[in-house]
Coordinates of C-alpha atoms in Angstrom, one line a residue:
M16 CA 14.0 -10.0 -5.8
A17 CA 11.2 -9.4 -3.2
S18 CA 9.7 -7.4 -3.6
P19 CA 6.8 -9.1 -4.9
T20 CA 6.1 -11.2 -2.5
R21 CA 6.6 -7.7 -0.1
L22 CA 3.6 -6.2 -2.7
Q23 CA 1.8 -9.3 -2.1
G24 CA 1.8 -9.1 1.3
V25 CA 0.3 -6.0 1.5
I26 CA -2.6 -7.2 -0.1
G27 CA -5.3 -7.8 2.8
T28 CA -8.7 -7.6 4.0
G29 CA -8.8 -3.9 2.1
L30 CA -10.0 -5.5 -0.8
F31 CA -12.0 -8.7 0.5
L32 CA -13.5 -7.2 3.2
G33 CA -13.2 -3.2 2.5
T34 CA -14.7 -3.3 -0.8
A35 CA -18.4 -4.1 0.9
S36 CA -18.5 -0.4 2.9
V37 CA -18.1 1.5 -0.9
L38 CA -19.7 -0.3 -2.8
Q39 CA -22.8 -0.1 -0.5
T40 CA -21.5 3.6 -0.3
A41 CA -20.5 4.6 -3.3
G42 CA -22.1 1.9 -5.9
P43 CA -20.4 -0.6 -8.4
V44 CA -19.9 2.1 -11.1
G45 CA -18.9 5.0 -8.7
M46 CA -16.8 1.5 -6.6
L47 CA -15.0 1.0 -10.1
L48 CA -14.4 5.5 -10.5
A49 CA -12.7 5.8 -7.0
Y50 CA -10.6 2.8 -7.2
L51 CA -9.0 4.1 -10.6
I52 CA -8.6 7.0 -9.5
I53 CA -6.8 6.3 -6.6
G54 CA -4.8 3.9 -8.9
S55 CA -3.9 5.9 -11.3
I56 CA -2.3 8.0 -8.5
C57 CA -0.1 4.9 -6.9
Y58 CA 0.6 4.5 -10.1
T59 CA 2.2 8.3 -10.8
V60 CA 4.2 7.6 -7.0
M61 CA 5.1 4.6 -7.8
I62 CA 7.2 6.0 -11.8
S63 CA 8.5 8.9 -10.3
L64 CA 9.4 6.5 -7.2
G65 CA 10.7 4.0 -9.4
E66 CA 12.7 5.9 -11.5
M67 CA 14.3 7.7 -8.8
I68 CA 14.9 4.3 -6.6
A69 CA 16.8 2.6 -9.8
F70 CA 19.3 5.5 -10.6
L71 CA 19.6 5.1 -7.0
P72 CA 19.0 1.7 -4.8
L73 CA 20.1 3.4 -1.1
P74 CA 19.6 1.7 2.0
G75 CA 16.0 3.3 2.9
G76 CA 14.1 3.8 0.1
H77 CA 12.9 7.4 -1.0
L78 CA 13.2 8.3 3.2
T79 CA 17.2 8.6 2.1
L80 CA 16.0 10.3 -1.5
A81 CA 13.9 12.7 0.8
E82 CA 17.0 13.6 2.6
R83 CA 19.1 13.6 -0.3
F84 CA 16.7 16.6 -2.4
V85 CA 14.5 18.3 -0.4
D86 CA 15.5 18.5 3.6
R87 CA 16.5 16.3 6.5
A88 CA 13.1 17.4 8.2
L89 CA 11.3 15.7 5.4
S90 CA 13.1 12.2 5.7
F91 CA 12.6 12.7 9.4
T92 CA 8.2 13.3 9.4
L93 CA 7.9 10.6 6.4
G94 CA 10.4 8.4 8.6
W95 CA 8.1 8.4 11.8
L96 CA 5.0 8.6 8.9
Y97 CA 5.6 5.0 7.7
W98 CA 6.3 3.5 10.9
Y99 CA 3.3 5.1 12.4
N100 CA 1.2 4.1 8.9
W101 CA 2.1 -0.6 9.5
A102 CA 2.3 0.4 13.4
I103 CA -1.7 1.7 12.9
T104 CA -2.1 -1.1 10.2
L105 CA -1.9 -4.4 12.8
P106 CA -4.6 -3.6 14.8
A107 CA -6.2 -3.2 11.5
E108 CA -5.8 -6.3 10.5
L109 CA -6.6 -7.9 13.9
S110 CA -9.7 -6.5 13.7
S111 CA -10.8 -7.8 10.4
A112 CA -9.0 -11.7 11.1
A113 CA -11.5 -11.1 13.8
V114 CA -15.0 -10.5 11.8
V115 CA -13.5 -13.3 9.3
I116 CA -13.5 -15.6 12.2
R117 CA -16.7 -15.1 13.7
Y118 CA -18.7 -15.8 10.3
W119 CA -17.8 -19.8 12.0
N120 CA -18.7 -18.3 15.9
E121 CA -20.0 -15.5 17.4
S122 CA -20.1 -16.4 20.6
V123 CA -16.9 -16.5 21.4
N124 CA -14.8 -12.8 22.9
T125 CA -13.9 -10.8 19.8
A126 CA -11.0 -11.0 22.4
V127 CA -10.0 -14.4 22.5
W128 CA -10.0 -14.1 18.0
I129 CA -8.0 -11.4 18.5
T130 CA -5.3 -12.9 21.4
M131 CA -5.0 -16.0 19.5
C132 CA -4.2 -13.9 15.9
L133 CA -1.8 -11.4 17.3
V134 CA 0.6 -14.2 19.0
V135 CA 1.3 -16.0 15.9
V136 CA 1.6 -13.3 14.4
L137 CA 4.7 -12.9 17.1
V138 CA 5.8 -15.5 17.2
I139 CA 6.5 -15.8 13.0
N140 CA 8.8 -13.0 13.5
A141 CA 10.7 -13.2 16.6
F142 CA 12.6 -16.0 14.3
G143 CA 13.6 -13.6 12.4
A144 CA 13.8 -12.3 8.5
G145 CA 14.3 -16.0 7.3
A146 CA 11.0 -17.3 9.4
Y147 CA 8.9 -14.0 8.1
G148 CA 10.3 -14.5 4.5
E149 CA 9.0 -18.8 4.4
A150 CA 5.0 -17.4 5.8
E151 CA 5.1 -15.1 3.7
F152 CA 5.6 -16.8 0.7
I153 CA 3.0 -19.3 1.6
F154 CA 0.5 -16.5 2.7
A155 CA 0.9 -14.4 0.0
S156 CA 0.8 -17.8 -2.5
I157 CA -2.5 -18.9 -0.9
K158 CA -3.6 -15.3 -1.5
V159 CA -2.8 -15.2 -5.0
V160 CA -4.6 -18.1 -5.6
T161 CA -7.6 -17.3 -3.8
I162 CA -7.6 -13.5 -5.8
S163 CA -8.2 -15.6 -9.0
G164 CA -10.1 -18.0 -8.7
L165 CA -12.5 -15.7 -7.5
L166 CA -11.8 -13.4 -10.2
I167 CA -12.5 -17.1 -12.5
L168 CA -15.6 -18.0 -10.5
G169 CA -17.3 -14.1 -10.3
L170 CA -16.7 -14.4 -14.1
V171 CA -18.6 -17.7 -14.3
L172 CA -21.4 -16.6 -11.9
D173 CA -22.2 -13.3 -14.1
L174 CA -22.4 -15.8 -16.8
G175 CA -25.1 -18.2 -14.6
G176 CA -22.6 -21.2 -14.3
G177 CA -23.5 -21.2 -10.9
P178 CA -25.7 -23.9 -9.3
N179 CA -29.3 -21.7 -9.3
H180 CA -28.2 -20.8 -13.5
D181 CA -28.7 -17.4 -12.9
R182 CA -27.1 -14.8 -15.5
I183 CA -26.2 -11.1 -13.5
G184 CA -25.4 -9.8 -16.5
F185 CA -25.1 -6.1 -15.3
R186 CA -28.4 -6.2 -13.7
Y187 CA -27.5 -4.6 -10.0
W188 CA -25.8 -2.0 -12.8
K189 CA -29.4 -1.0 -13.6
N190 CA -30.9 -2.0 -10.3
P191 CA -30.2 0.1 -8.1
G192 CA -28.4 1.6 -10.2
P193 CA -24.7 2.7 -11.1
F194 CA -23.8 4.9 -8.1
V195 CA -26.0 5.4 -5.0
Q196 CA -27.1 8.6 -3.8
Y197 CA -25.6 10.0 -0.6
D198 CA -27.7 10.3 1.8
G199 CA -30.2 10.6 -0.4
I200 CA -29.3 13.8 -2.4
A201 CA -30.8 13.6 -6.0
G202 CA -29.0 14.0 -9.0
A203 CA -24.9 14.5 -10.4
K204 CA -24.3 16.4 -6.6
G205 CA -25.0 12.3 -5.2
R206 CA -23.8 10.9 -7.2
F207 CA -21.1 12.9 -7.1
M208 CA -20.9 12.7 -3.1
G209 CA -21.2 9.0 -2.7
W210 CA -18.3 8.5 -5.3
F211 CA -15.9 11.1 -3.1
A212 CA -16.2 10.0 0.3
V213 CA -14.9 6.1 -0.3
M214 CA -11.5 7.7 -1.6
P215 CA -10.3 7.4 2.0
Q216 CA -11.2 3.8 2.6
V217 CA -10.2 2.8 -1.6
A218 CA -7.0 4.7 -0.5
F219 CA -6.5 2.5 2.7
A220 CA -6.4 -0.3 -0.1
Y221 CA -4.0 0.9 -1.9
V222 CA -1.3 2.0 0.4
G223 CA 1.7 0.3 1.4
T224 CA 2.6 -0.1 -2.5
E225 CA 5.8 1.9 -2.4
I226 CA 7.4 -0.7 0.0
V227 CA 9.0 -1.7 -3.2
A228 CA 11.3 0.6 -2.9
I229 CA 12.7 -0.4 0.9
A230 CA 14.5 -3.2 -0.8
G231 CA 16.2 -1.6 -3.1
A232 CA 19.4 -1.7 -1.5
E233 CA 19.7 -5.7 -1.2
V234 CA 17.9 -6.5 -4.6
K235 CA 20.2 -8.0 -7.0
N236 CA 21.2 -5.5 -10.3
P237 CA 18.6 -2.9 -8.5
R238 CA 18.9 -1.2 -11.9
K239 CA 17.8 -3.6 -13.7
N240 CA 15.2 -5.8 -11.7
I241 CA 13.3 -2.5 -9.7
P242 CA 12.2 -0.5 -13.1
K243 CA 10.7 -3.9 -14.0
A244 CA 9.0 -4.2 -10.2
I245 CA 7.7 -0.9 -11.4
R246 CA 6.5 -2.0 -14.2
S247 CA 4.5 -5.0 -12.6
I248 CA 2.7 -3.7 -9.7
Y249 CA 0.8 -1.9 -11.7
I250 CA -0.3 -5.1 -13.8
R251 CA -1.1 -6.1 -10.5
L252 CA -3.0 -3.0 -9.9
L253 CA -5.0 -3.3 -12.9
L254 CA -6.1 -7.3 -12.7
F255 CA -6.6 -7.4 -8.8
Y256 CA -7.5 -4.2 -7.8
L257 CA -9.7 -3.5 -10.6
G258 CA -10.6 -6.5 -11.6
G259 CA -11.9 -7.6 -8.4
V260 CA -13.9 -4.5 -7.9
T261 CA -15.3 -5.3 -10.9
V262 CA -17.0 -8.7 -10.0
M263 CA -17.7 -7.8 -7.0
G264 CA -20.0 -4.8 -7.8
L265 CA -21.3 -6.9 -11.3
L266 CA -22.6 -10.2 -8.6
V267 CA -23.6 -7.7 -5.5
P268 CA -26.8 -5.1 -5.3
S269 CA -25.2 -2.0 -3.7
N270 CA -28.6 -1.9 -1.2
D271 CA -27.6 -5.5 0.1
P272 CA -27.8 -5.0 3.9
R273 CA -25.0 -7.5 4.3
L274 CA -23.0 -5.3 3.5
S275 CA -22.3 -2.9 6.6
L276 CA -19.6 -3.4 8.5
A277 CA -20.4 -0.5 11.3
S278 CA -22.4 -3.1 13.8
I279 CA -21.2 -4.4 16.3
S280 CA -21.8 -8.3 14.8
A281 CA -20.2 -7.4 12.1
T282 CA -19.2 -11.0 10.2
A283 CA -16.7 -11.9 7.1
A284 CA -20.3 -12.7 6.1
A285 CA -20.1 -8.8 4.4
S286 CA -17.6 -9.9 2.5
P287 CA -19.1 -9.3 -1.5
F288 CA -17.1 -12.2 -2.7
V289 CA -19.1 -14.6 0.2
I290 CA -22.3 -12.8 -0.5
A291 CA -22.3 -13.6 -4.3
I292 CA -20.9 -16.9 -3.2
S293 CA -24.1 -17.1 -0.7
N294 CA -26.3 -15.9 -3.4
A295 CA -25.4 -18.3 -6.5
G296 CA -26.1 -21.1 -4.1
I297 CA -23.3 -23.3 -3.5
K298 CA -22.8 -24.3 0.3
V299 CA -19.0 -24.9 1.5
L300 CA -17.1 -22.3 -0.6
P301 CA -18.1 -19.1 1.4
S302 CA -16.4 -20.6 5.0
I303 CA -13.6 -21.9 1.7
I304 CA -13.1 -18.7 1.6
N305 CA -13.4 -17.1 5.0
A306 CA -10.4 -19.0 5.5
A307 CA -7.9 -17.5 2.7
I308 CA -9.4 -14.3 3.8
L309 CA -8.1 -15.3 7.3
S310 CA -4.8 -17.0 5.7
S311 CA -5.2 -12.2 3.5
A312 CA -5.6 -11.0 7.2
W313 CA -2.6 -13.3 9.0
S314 CA -0.6 -12.5 5.8
A315 CA -0.9 -8.4 5.9
S316 CA -0.6 -9.1 10.1
N317 CA 3.1 -9.9 9.3
S318 CA 3.8 -8.3 6.7
D319 CA 2.8 -4.3 9.1
L320 CA 4.2 -5.5 11.8
Y321 CA 7.6 -7.1 10.0
S322 CA 7.5 -3.6 8.3
S323 CA 6.6 -1.8 11.1
S324 CA 10.4 -2.7 13.4
R325 CA 12.2 -2.5 10.6
A326 CA 11.0 1.3 9.9
L327 CA 11.7 1.9 13.4
Y328 CA 15.3 0.0 13.5
G329 CA 16.0 2.8 10.4
L330 CA 14.4 5.4 12.3
A331 CA 17.1 4.7 15.0
L332 CA 20.0 4.2 13.1
N333 CA 19.6 7.5 11.3
G334 CA 19.6 8.8 14.5
N335 CA 15.7 10.2 14.0
A336 CA 14.7 7.6 17.6
P337 CA 15.9 6.1 20.6
R338 CA 18.9 4.8 20.6
I339 CA 17.0 1.9 22.4
F340 CA 15.1 0.8 19.5
L341 CA 19.0 -0.4 18.0
K342 CA 19.5 -3.6 20.7
V343 CA 19.2 -6.8 18.4
T344 CA 19.4 -10.7 19.9
S345 CA 22.4 -13.0 19.1
N346 CA 20.7 -13.6 15.5
G347 CA 20.4 -10.0 14.6
L348 CA 16.4 -9.8 15.5
P349 CA 15.6 -6.0 16.8
W350 CA 13.9 -7.4 19.6
V351 CA 13.4 -3.8 21.5
S352 CA 11.6 -2.4 17.9
V353 CA 9.5 -5.8 17.3
A354 CA 7.9 -5.8 21.0
F355 CA 7.0 -1.9 20.7
S356 CA 5.2 -2.0 17.7
A357 CA 3.5 -4.8 18.9
V358 CA 2.5 -3.4 21.4
F359 CA 0.3 -0.8 18.7
G360 CA -1.0 -4.4 18.1
L361 CA -3.6 -4.0 21.4
L362 CA -5.8 -1.3 19.8
A363 CA -7.3 -4.0 18.2
F364 CA -9.0 -5.1 21.5
M365 CA -11.5 -1.6 21.0
G366 CA -13.6 -4.5 19.2
I367 CA -14.3 -5.8 22.3
S368 CA -17.5 -3.0 22.8
S369 CA -17.4 -1.1 19.5
G370 CA -17.4 -3.9 17.2
S371 CA -14.3 -5.3 15.0
G372 CA -16.3 -3.5 11.7
K373 CA -16.4 -0.1 13.3
V374 CA -12.8 -0.4 14.5
F375 CA -11.4 -2.0 11.3
A376 CA -13.4 1.6 10.1
W377 CA -11.5 3.9 12.4
F378 CA -8.5 2.5 11.3
V379 CA -8.5 2.5 7.4
N380 CA -9.2 6.7 8.0
M381 CA -5.6 7.0 9.9
I382 CA -4.6 4.6 7.5
A383 CA -5.8 6.2 4.2
V384 CA -4.5 9.6 6.2
A385 CA -0.7 8.1 6.6
G386 CA -0.4 6.5 3.6
L387 CA -0.9 9.2 1.0
T388 CA 0.8 11.5 2.9
S389 CA 3.9 9.5 2.5
W390 CA 2.5 9.6 -1.5
L391 CA 2.9 13.2 -1.1
G392 CA 6.0 13.1 0.5
I393 CA 7.4 11.3 -2.3
A394 CA 5.8 12.7 -4.9
L395 CA 7.2 16.2 -3.7
T396 CA 10.6 14.3 -3.3
Y397 CA 10.5 13.5 -7.4
I398 CA 9.6 17.7 -8.0
R399 CA 12.6 18.8 -6.5
F400 CA 14.9 15.3 -8.2
H401 CA 13.7 16.8 -11.4
R402 CA 14.2 20.0 -11.1
G403 CA 18.1 19.2 -9.8
L404 CA 19.0 17.2 -12.6
R405 CA 17.5 19.8 -14.9
A406 CA 19.9 22.7 -12.9
Q407 CA 23.2 20.2 -13.0
G408 CA 21.9 19.4 -17.0
I409 CA 21.4 15.6 -15.7
D410 CA 19.5 13.7 -19.6
R411 CA 17.0 11.9 -18.0
R412 CA 17.5 9.3 -21.2
T413 CA 20.7 8.3 -19.8
L414 CA 18.4 7.2 -16.0
P415 CA 18.3 3.5 -16.1
Y416 CA 14.2 4.0 -15.7
K417 CA 12.9 7.1 -17.5
S418 CA 9.3 6.7 -15.8
P419 CA 7.2 8.2 -18.2
F420 CA 4.6 12.2 -17.9
Q421 CA 7.2 12.9 -15.7
P422 CA 7.5 16.1 -14.0
F423 CA 3.3 16.6 -14.3
A424 CA 3.1 11.9 -13.5
A425 CA 4.9 13.4 -9.9
W426 CA 2.5 17.5 -9.6
Y427 CA -0.6 14.6 -10.8
A428 CA 0.0 12.9 -7.6
A429 CA 1.2 16.0 -5.3
I430 CA -2.5 17.4 -6.1
G431 CA -4.5 14.8 -6.0
C432 CA -3.4 13.1 -2.5
T433 CA -4.0 17.0 -1.2
V434 CA -7.2 17.2 -2.5
V435 CA -8.1 13.6 -1.1
L436 CA -6.7 14.2 2.3
I437 CA -8.0 17.6 3.1
F438 CA -11.3 16.3 2.2
S439 CA -11.3 12.9 2.5
G440 CA -13.3 13.6 6.4
W441 CA -16.3 15.7 4.3
P442 CA -19.4 14.1 5.2
I443 CA -19.1 15.0 9.0
F444 CA -20.1 18.8 8.6
L445 CA -23.0 17.9 6.3
K446 CA -25.7 19.0 8.8
G447 CA -26.6 16.1 11.7
H448 CA -24.3 14.3 10.1
W449 CA -21.2 15.1 12.3
R450 CA -19.6 11.6 14.1
T451 CA -16.7 12.9 16.5
D452 CA -14.7 9.2 15.8
T453 CA -13.9 10.0 12.4
F454 CA -13.4 13.6 12.4
V455 CA -10.3 12.6 15.2
T456 CA -9.5 9.7 13.1
T457 CA -9.6 11.3 9.5
Y458 CA -8.0 14.8 10.8
L459 CA -5.8 14.0 14.0
P460 CA -3.1 11.8 11.5
L461 CA -3.6 14.5 9.1
M462 CA -2.0 17.0 11.5
L463 CA 1.5 14.6 12.5
F464 CA 2.6 15.9 9.3
P465 CA 3.0 19.5 9.8
I466 CA 4.0 18.5 13.8
L467 CA 6.2 16.5 12.5
Y468 CA 7.6 18.6 9.8
I469 CA 7.3 21.9 12.1
G470 CA 9.2 20.6 14.5
A471 CA 12.4 18.9 13.4
K472 CA 13.0 21.7 10.8
L473 CA 12.7 24.2 13.8
W474 CA 15.1 21.9 15.6
A475 CA 18.0 20.6 12.9
R476 CA 17.5 24.1 11.0
T477 CA 18.4 22.1 7.4
P478 CA 17.8 24.9 4.9
L479 CA 16.0 23.5 2.0
V480 CA 18.6 21.9 -0.5
P481 CA 20.1 24.4 -3.4
Y482 CA 19.2 22.0 -6.8
D483 CA 23.0 23.0 -7.7
E484 CA 24.3 21.0 -4.7
M485 CA 22.5 17.9 -5.1
D486 CA 24.4 14.4 -5.1
F487 CA 23.1 12.7 -7.4
K488 CA 26.7 10.6 -7.7
S489 CA 27.9 9.2 -4.1
G490 CA 26.5 5.9 -2.6
Y491 CA 25.5 3.7 -4.3
K492 CA 25.4 4.2 -7.8
E493 CA 29.3 4.4 -8.1
E494 CA 29.3 1.6 -6.7
L495 CA 26.9 0.4 -9.7
D496 CA 28.1 1.7 -12.1
T497 CA 31.8 -0.4 -11.7
T498 CA 29.8 -3.3 -11.0
A499 CA 28.1 -2.2 -14.6
N500 CA 31.0 -1.6 -16.7
E501 CA 32.5 -4.4 -15.4
G502 CA 29.4 -6.1 -16.2
L503 CA 29.5 -4.9 -20.3
A504 CA 33.5 -5.7 -20.1
R505 CA 33.0 -9.1 -19.6
R506 CA 30.2 -9.0 -22.2
S507 CA 32.3 -7.7 -24.3
W508 CA 35.5 -10.3 -23.7
M509 CA 32.6 -13.0 -24.4
K510 CA 31.8 -11.8 -27.4
R511 CA 35.8 -11.5 -28.4
A512 CA 35.5 -15.2 -27.9
R513 CA 32.7 -15.4 -29.7
A514 CA 33.9 -14.1 -32.6
Q515 CA 37.7 -15.7 -32.2
L516 CA 35.9 -19.4 -31.9
R517 CA 34.1 -18.9 -34.7
K518 CA 36.5 -17.4 -36.4
S519 CA 38.8 -19.9 -36.1
Y520 CA 36.2 -22.6 -37.2
E521 CA 35.6 -21.4 -40.4
G522 CA 39.4 -20.7 -41.1

């Protein structure tokens, strides 16, 4: 099925490059705990979504489910936030690609690298889904091999297997320490503030895992394969994210000055993996790893443009966007949606004056807020889905996939997302820490949710769907039930045939 590759496609530079500032701000244990907490929220969102999608694998995924179980206003809001999230992620990944390339050549203007990367992504998407799928398979394969190799290499280096034979162990957890005192604030308060300050950056690395739902209507035998994909996602999250940040925290001290991405001259040398390999005295490998990180940025950019253009096309198809975005070429490419979404890639050129590393940090805030808001919408949709099942007397044990810990898991996700969203920009409110750019990139996207929802509510004037009127039957469910029954009938016929053959043989 397509979803595993799509998941690898959204694992971008948040893990490879964004962890530099996370480690610098929170320390190795603070970073691990932040990834653990946001990862647990991601897990509860995914199992909630998985239960709904496996039961009703409708086109549009969670956007269609929001309309069916909440109201059309929420579906409209989540749809535009979903498009916004991917449209803004494109310049973020292009900025990170420029940071990576500067590792080899700092003399060439950043605009050249951004233009080159954007053109490559445009060309791949211009050839449609076939070219996108082929390129994504190659990029995803490189990414998986890179992550797996780095995890193994990291353990080897930590145990003293590098050229310098320096056995690091847990040295950096002791000095400079497991946590960083935020802004020099002493005690548990400073450690807590350092840990919480990195939550949006960590969320950026996880955002996009819900993309598996968009493929729900395209997957063969979704009631079997979607639960399988949901289960495999958290295994990948544990392996790639928690495993990756644990290794980084072991190999690089949080006070290493090379971890800073804020300067105009920032390069991929800020990646904890590159720093660790350089410290070990391995000469050629940093360039190889940077090439893999560059392919990761290209892969994510490729996925970003594809997802944002298809989301915009879907919005127009459902009457939630202008019909001009429905225009397609003879081979089915939604060229207006692709062109419009690609325009947002030009925002990456802000890095020419401000520095691509700094611009990357701006986009991280915006994407994290949009992604967490989408997660919040999924959690709220599941809560109403769960209550609707109870109101109509439908036993969850009859569903294709019954997610654990419900409805508490969905409530945990909803509350967790809300807390992180509200306090995501709190450091700027400390005395002497006001930063207008951080305030705008953090709280302006947050205002999109109430503005879009209230606006759509006033325009459409649609009430919340009553629990006893929720539609749990129409659409793909009936067709899937028919297909499943036919499959059971075929299996029953085969069983009878085998039994008859066995009987004849024994006779």
